[in-house]
Amino acid sequence: SFRELDGWETDQVAMPVRFLGEIAAAASPLIVHAAETARHVALTHGISACFLPFPPYRMLPPGMLTPDGRAAARARLHMPPGMPLIVSFGYIHPDKAPELVILAAAQLHRSMSFRLALAGSANPKLVTALRALAEEAGLPPASLIMDAGVVPEAVYRDYLAAADCAIQLRRAPAGSISGALMDAIAAGLP
């Protein structure tokens, strides 16, 4: 039913079947991007999968990762000098636990000033709910950068260069991969 599909979209873990067995049986060769998925397919379905590591989507030019490059990216984002910037990258979705990120940020904000950016597009209703949660939790509006619109590629890359650290949570099942996490790792972000 559409209600079930909507529920699965917000909580992939609740999905009873992911069609993995059917796909694994039909694919020749079966290529997966996570070693855990290859092990799972072998154990569950008795099928040997080819593991092809998942590369980052975005490799920043080395000049963007220098102190001057990072400072220029921060200036383009209108970040005050010395203000710590924490960023969560990629599509803003319940599977990425944005409410936990906001609640943790509200806790942290009690002891230090910083900016939290959720650098990705989102459903406008989710953005409204997250802003309300941030306000209720005591995170000042000026500390939260989030928009329902699509983040232009140049702006996303600036966030990768400007961030002091990334926070990439995931509720997806084991074996799932995150392009946004790979981007953050490639940019050298803790």
mmCIF file of C-alpha atoms in Angstrom:
data_model
loop_
_atom_site.group_PDB
_atom_site.id
_atom_site.type_symbol
_atom_site.label_atom_id
_atom_site.label_comp_id
_atom_site.label_asym_id
_atom_site.label_seq_id
_atom_site.Cartn_x
_atom_site.Cartn_y
_atom_site.Cartn_z
ATOM 1 C CA SER A 1 0.000 0.000 0.000
ATOM 2 C CA PHE A 2 1.048 3.618 -0.346
ATOM 3 C CA ARG A 3 1.055 3.929 3.454
ATOM 4 C CA GLU A 4 3.603 1.088 3.668
ATOM 5 C CA LEU A 5 5.741 2.657 0.931
ATOM 6 C CA ASP A 6 5.695 6.005 2.726
ATOM 7 C CA GLY A 7 6.692 4.266 5.962
ATOM 8 C CA TRP A 8 9.546 2.433 4.262
ATOM 9 C CA GLU A 9 10.797 5.701 2.768
ATOM 10 C CA THR A 10 11.149 7.235 6.232
ATOM 11 C CA ASP A 11 12.463 4.061 7.890
ATOM 12 C CA GLN A 12 14.274 1.676 5.535
ATOM 13 C CA VAL A 13 15.020 -0.723 8.370
ATOM 14 C CA ALA A 14 11.252 -1.423 8.685
ATOM 15 C CA MET A 15 11.162 -2.702 5.102
ATOM 16 C CA PRO A 16 10.503 -6.451 5.344
ATOM 17 C CA VAL A 17 12.170 -7.342 2.024
ATOM 18 C CA ARG A 18 14.783 -5.484 0.015
ATOM 19 C CA PHE A 19 14.674 -7.827 -3.003
ATOM 20 C CA LEU A 20 18.327 -8.686 -2.396
ATOM 21 C CA GLY A 21 17.815 -12.410 -2.946
ATOM 22 C CA GLU A 22 16.025 -11.877 -6.235
ATOM 23 C CA ILE A 23 18.628 -9.424 -7.479
ATOM 24 C CA ALA A 24 21.538 -11.608 -6.323
ATOM 25 C CA ALA A 25 20.105 -14.642 -8.108
ATOM 26 C CA ALA A 26 19.538 -12.733 -11.359
ATOM 27 C CA ALA A 27 22.798 -10.757 -11.505
ATOM 28 C CA SER A 28 25.809 -12.143 -13.254
ATOM 29 C CA PRO A 29 28.160 -10.934 -11.988
ATOM 30 C CA LEU A 30 26.737 -9.466 -8.801
ATOM 31 C CA ILE A 31 28.727 -6.354 -7.893
ATOM 32 C CA VAL A 32 28.394 -4.760 -4.451
ATOM 33 C CA HIS A 33 30.093 -1.715 -2.977
ATOM 34 C CA ALA A 34 30.395 -2.817 0.647
ATOM 35 C CA ALA A 35 32.389 -5.764 1.953
ATOM 36 C CA GLU A 36 29.660 -6.389 4.556
ATOM 37 C CA THR A 37 27.080 -6.737 1.764
ATOM 38 C CA ALA A 38 29.298 -9.280 -0.025
ATOM 39 C CA ARG A 39 29.581 -11.321 3.196
ATOM 40 C CA HIS A 40 25.829 -11.065 3.806
ATOM 41 C CA VAL A 41 24.962 -12.243 0.281
ATOM 42 C CA ALA A 42 27.361 -15.170 0.600
ATOM 43 C CA LEU A 43 25.984 -16.233 4.006
ATOM 44 C CA THR A 44 22.308 -15.612 3.283
ATOM 45 C CA HIS A 45 22.022 -16.568 -0.380
ATOM 46 C CA GLY A 46 25.120 -18.668 -1.090
ATOM 47 C CA ILE A 47 26.145 -16.354 -3.919
ATOM 48 C CA SER A 48 29.632 -14.941 -4.338
ATOM 49 C CA ALA A 49 29.541 -11.202 -5.036
ATOM 50 C CA CYS A 50 32.316 -9.103 -6.534
ATOM 51 C CA PHE A 51 33.314 -6.347 -4.114
ATOM 52 C CA LEU A 52 34.098 -3.052 -5.844
ATOM 53 C CA PRO A 53 34.996 -0.321 -3.312
ATOM 54 C CA PHE A 54 32.857 2.793 -3.438
ATOM 55 C CA PRO A 55 34.824 5.910 -4.443
ATOM 56 C CA PRO A 56 34.080 9.414 -3.168
ATOM 57 C CA TYR A 57 31.792 11.510 -5.364
ATOM 58 C CA ARG A 58 33.821 14.638 -4.823
ATOM 59 C CA MET A 59 37.586 14.964 -4.732
ATOM 60 C CA LEU A 60 38.364 18.591 -3.951
ATOM 61 C CA PRO A 61 41.280 20.228 -5.739
ATOM 62 C CA PRO A 62 44.290 20.236 -3.389
ATOM 63 C CA GLY A 63 44.242 24.043 -3.287
ATOM 64 C CA MET A 64 40.823 24.021 -1.601
ATOM 65 C CA LEU A 65 42.234 21.967 1.276
ATOM 66 C CA THR A 66 45.075 24.347 2.160
ATOM 67 C CA PRO A 67 44.606 26.883 4.969
ATOM 68 C CA ASP A 68 44.109 29.642 2.369
ATOM 69 C CA GLY A 69 41.666 27.495 0.362
ATOM 70 C CA ARG A 70 39.654 26.670 3.465
ATOM 71 C CA ALA A 71 39.620 30.346 4.498
ATOM 72 C CA ALA A 72 38.358 31.337 1.040
ATOM 73 C CA ALA A 73 35.573 28.732 1.228
ATOM 74 C CA ARG A 74 34.575 30.006 4.685
ATOM 75 C CA ALA A 75 34.481 33.574 3.348
ATOM 76 C CA ARG A 76 32.217 32.522 0.443
ATOM 77 C CA LEU A 77 29.899 30.911 3.019
ATOM 78 C CA HIS A 78 29.978 34.098 5.174
ATOM 79 C CA MET A 79 31.362 32.170 8.142
ATOM 80 C CA PRO A 80 32.811 34.420 10.860
ATOM 81 C CA PRO A 81 36.563 33.884 11.310
ATOM 82 C CA GLY A 82 37.294 31.443 14.109
ATOM 83 C CA MET A 83 33.676 30.211 14.330
ATOM 84 C CA PRO A 84 33.693 26.392 14.383
ATOM 85 C CA LEU A 85 31.635 24.857 11.563
ATOM 86 C CA ILE A 86 30.093 21.389 11.937
ATOM 87 C CA VAL A 87 28.477 19.997 8.788
ATOM 88 C CA SER A 88 26.245 17.045 7.976
ATOM 89 C CA PHE A 89 26.470 16.354 4.256
ATOM 90 C CA GLY A 90 23.958 14.968 1.788
ATOM 91 C CA TYR A 91 20.205 14.703 1.457
ATOM 92 C CA ILE A 92 18.504 15.486 4.776
ATOM 93 C CA HIS A 93 16.374 12.437 5.528
ATOM 94 C CA PRO A 94 15.048 10.661 8.635
ATOM 95 C CA ASP A 95 17.435 7.752 7.887
ATOM 96 C CA LYS A 96 20.311 10.134 8.695
ATOM 97 C CA ALA A 97 18.900 10.970 12.153
ATOM 98 C CA PRO A 98 18.905 14.764 11.683
ATOM 99 C CA GLU A 99 16.873 15.161 14.867
ATOM 100 C CA LEU A 100 19.694 13.531 16.863
ATOM 101 C CA VAL A 101 22.218 15.834 15.201
ATOM 102 C CA ILE A 102 20.141 18.876 16.169
ATOM 103 C CA LEU A 103 19.592 17.683 19.747
ATOM 104 C CA ALA A 104 23.321 17.000 20.153
ATOM 105 C CA ALA A 105 24.090 20.430 18.700
ATOM 106 C CA ALA A 106 21.712 22.057 21.189
ATOM 107 C CA GLN A 107 23.567 20.290 24.025
ATOM 108 C CA LEU A 108 26.956 21.356 22.676
ATOM 109 C CA HIS A 109 25.782 24.926 22.171
ATOM 110 C CA ARG A 110 25.409 25.255 25.941
ATOM 111 C CA SER A 111 29.204 25.158 26.249
ATOM 112 C CA MET A 112 30.469 26.721 23.011
ATOM 113 C CA SER A 113 29.446 28.768 19.984
ATOM 114 C CA PHE A 114 29.503 27.176 16.526
ATOM 115 C CA ARG A 115 27.480 26.845 13.339
ATOM 116 C CA LEU A 116 25.774 23.607 12.308
ATOM 117 C CA ALA A 117 25.046 23.242 8.609
ATOM 118 C CA LEU A 118 22.926 20.490 7.120
ATOM 119 C CA ALA A 119 24.307 20.732 3.588
ATOM 120 C CA GLY A 120 21.738 18.942 1.483
ATOM 121 C CA SER A 121 18.225 19.291 0.170
ATOM 122 C CA ALA A 122 15.224 18.082 2.140
ATOM 123 C CA ASN A 123 11.478 17.796 2.181
ATOM 124 C CA PRO A 124 10.149 21.226 3.255
ATOM 125 C CA LYS A 125 7.941 19.607 5.933
ATOM 126 C CA LEU A 126 11.009 17.920 7.441
ATOM 127 C CA VAL A 127 12.929 21.220 7.443
ATOM 128 C CA THR A 128 10.023 22.909 9.254
ATOM 129 C CA ALA A 129 9.885 20.113 11.838
ATOM 130 C CA LEU A 130 13.660 20.212 12.369
ATOM 131 C CA ARG A 131 13.658 23.998 12.807
ATOM 132 C CA ALA A 132 10.882 23.654 15.403
ATOM 133 C CA LEU A 133 12.878 20.953 17.197
ATOM 134 C CA ALA A 134 15.992 23.153 17.184
ATOM 135 C CA GLU A 135 14.047 26.054 18.668
ATOM 136 C CA GLU A 136 12.447 23.821 21.307
ATOM 137 C CA ALA A 137 15.876 22.369 22.204
ATOM 138 C CA GLY A 138 17.398 25.827 22.574
ATOM 139 C CA LEU A 139 19.628 25.914 19.484
ATOM 140 C CA PRO A 140 19.660 29.558 18.339
ATOM 141 C CA PRO A 141 18.335 30.023 14.774
ATOM 142 C CA ALA A 142 21.579 31.753 13.740
ATOM 143 C CA SER A 143 23.494 28.599 14.696
ATOM 144 C CA LEU A 144 21.576 26.331 12.282
ATOM 145 C CA ILE A 145 22.097 26.525 8.527
ATOM 146 C CA MET A 146 19.532 24.435 6.658
ATOM 147 C CA ASP A 147 17.423 24.898 3.544
ATOM 148 C CA ALA A 148 14.889 22.742 1.744
ATOM 149 C CA GLY A 149 16.317 23.762 -1.638
ATOM 150 C CA VAL A 150 18.984 21.979 -3.612
ATOM 151 C CA VAL A 151 22.477 22.925 -2.464
ATOM 152 C CA PRO A 152 24.473 24.040 -5.520
ATOM 153 C CA GLU A 153 27.548 21.891 -6.175
ATOM 154 C CA ALA A 154 29.946 24.819 -5.633
ATOM 155 C CA VAL A 155 28.358 25.560 -2.239
ATOM 156 C CA TYR A 156 28.483 21.872 -1.226
ATOM 157 C CA ARG A 157 32.195 21.804 -2.119
ATOM 158 C CA ASP A 158 32.746 24.988 -0.111
ATOM 159 C CA TYR A 159 31.154 23.295 2.913
ATOM 160 C CA LEU A 160 33.524 20.339 2.437
ATOM 161 C CA ALA A 161 36.501 22.707 2.414
ATOM 162 C CA ALA A 162 35.236 25.031 5.172
ATOM 163 C CA ALA A 163 34.030 22.494 7.742
ATOM 164 C CA ASP A 164 35.962 21.811 10.910
ATOM 165 C CA CYS A 165 34.289 18.432 11.290
ATOM 166 C CA ALA A 166 31.479 16.358 9.790
ATOM 167 C CA ILE A 167 28.718 14.406 11.442
ATOM 168 C CA GLN A 168 27.262 11.621 9.310
ATOM 169 C CA LEU A 169 24.750 9.450 11.120
ATOM 170 C CA ARG A 170 22.917 6.607 9.396
ATOM 171 C CA ARG A 171 20.037 4.336 10.357
ATOM 172 C CA ALA A 172 20.263 2.307 7.162
ATOM 173 C CA PRO A 173 20.881 -1.413 7.430
ATOM 174 C CA ALA A 174 24.379 -2.857 7.709
ATOM 175 C CA GLY A 175 26.235 -2.850 4.433
ATOM 176 C CA SER A 176 24.816 0.464 3.270
ATOM 177 C CA ILE A 177 27.278 2.977 1.940
ATOM 178 C CA SER A 178 27.279 6.752 2.176
ATOM 179 C CA GLY A 179 28.581 8.933 -0.614
ATOM 180 C CA ALA A 180 28.410 11.940 1.704
ATOM 181 C CA LEU A 181 30.593 10.152 4.265
ATOM 182 C CA MET A 182 33.087 9.299 1.541
ATOM 183 C CA ASP A 183 33.139 12.982 0.509
ATOM 184 C CA ALA A 184 33.847 14.037 4.092
ATOM 185 C CA ILE A 185 36.646 11.478 4.435
ATOM 186 C CA ALA A 186 38.175 12.569 1.113
ATOM 187 C CA ALA A 187 38.172 16.177 2.373
ATOM 188 C CA GLY A 188 40.089 15.053 5.478
ATOM 189 C CA LEU A 189 37.299 15.889 7.904
ATOM 190 C CA PRO A 190 37.178 14.275 11.323
#
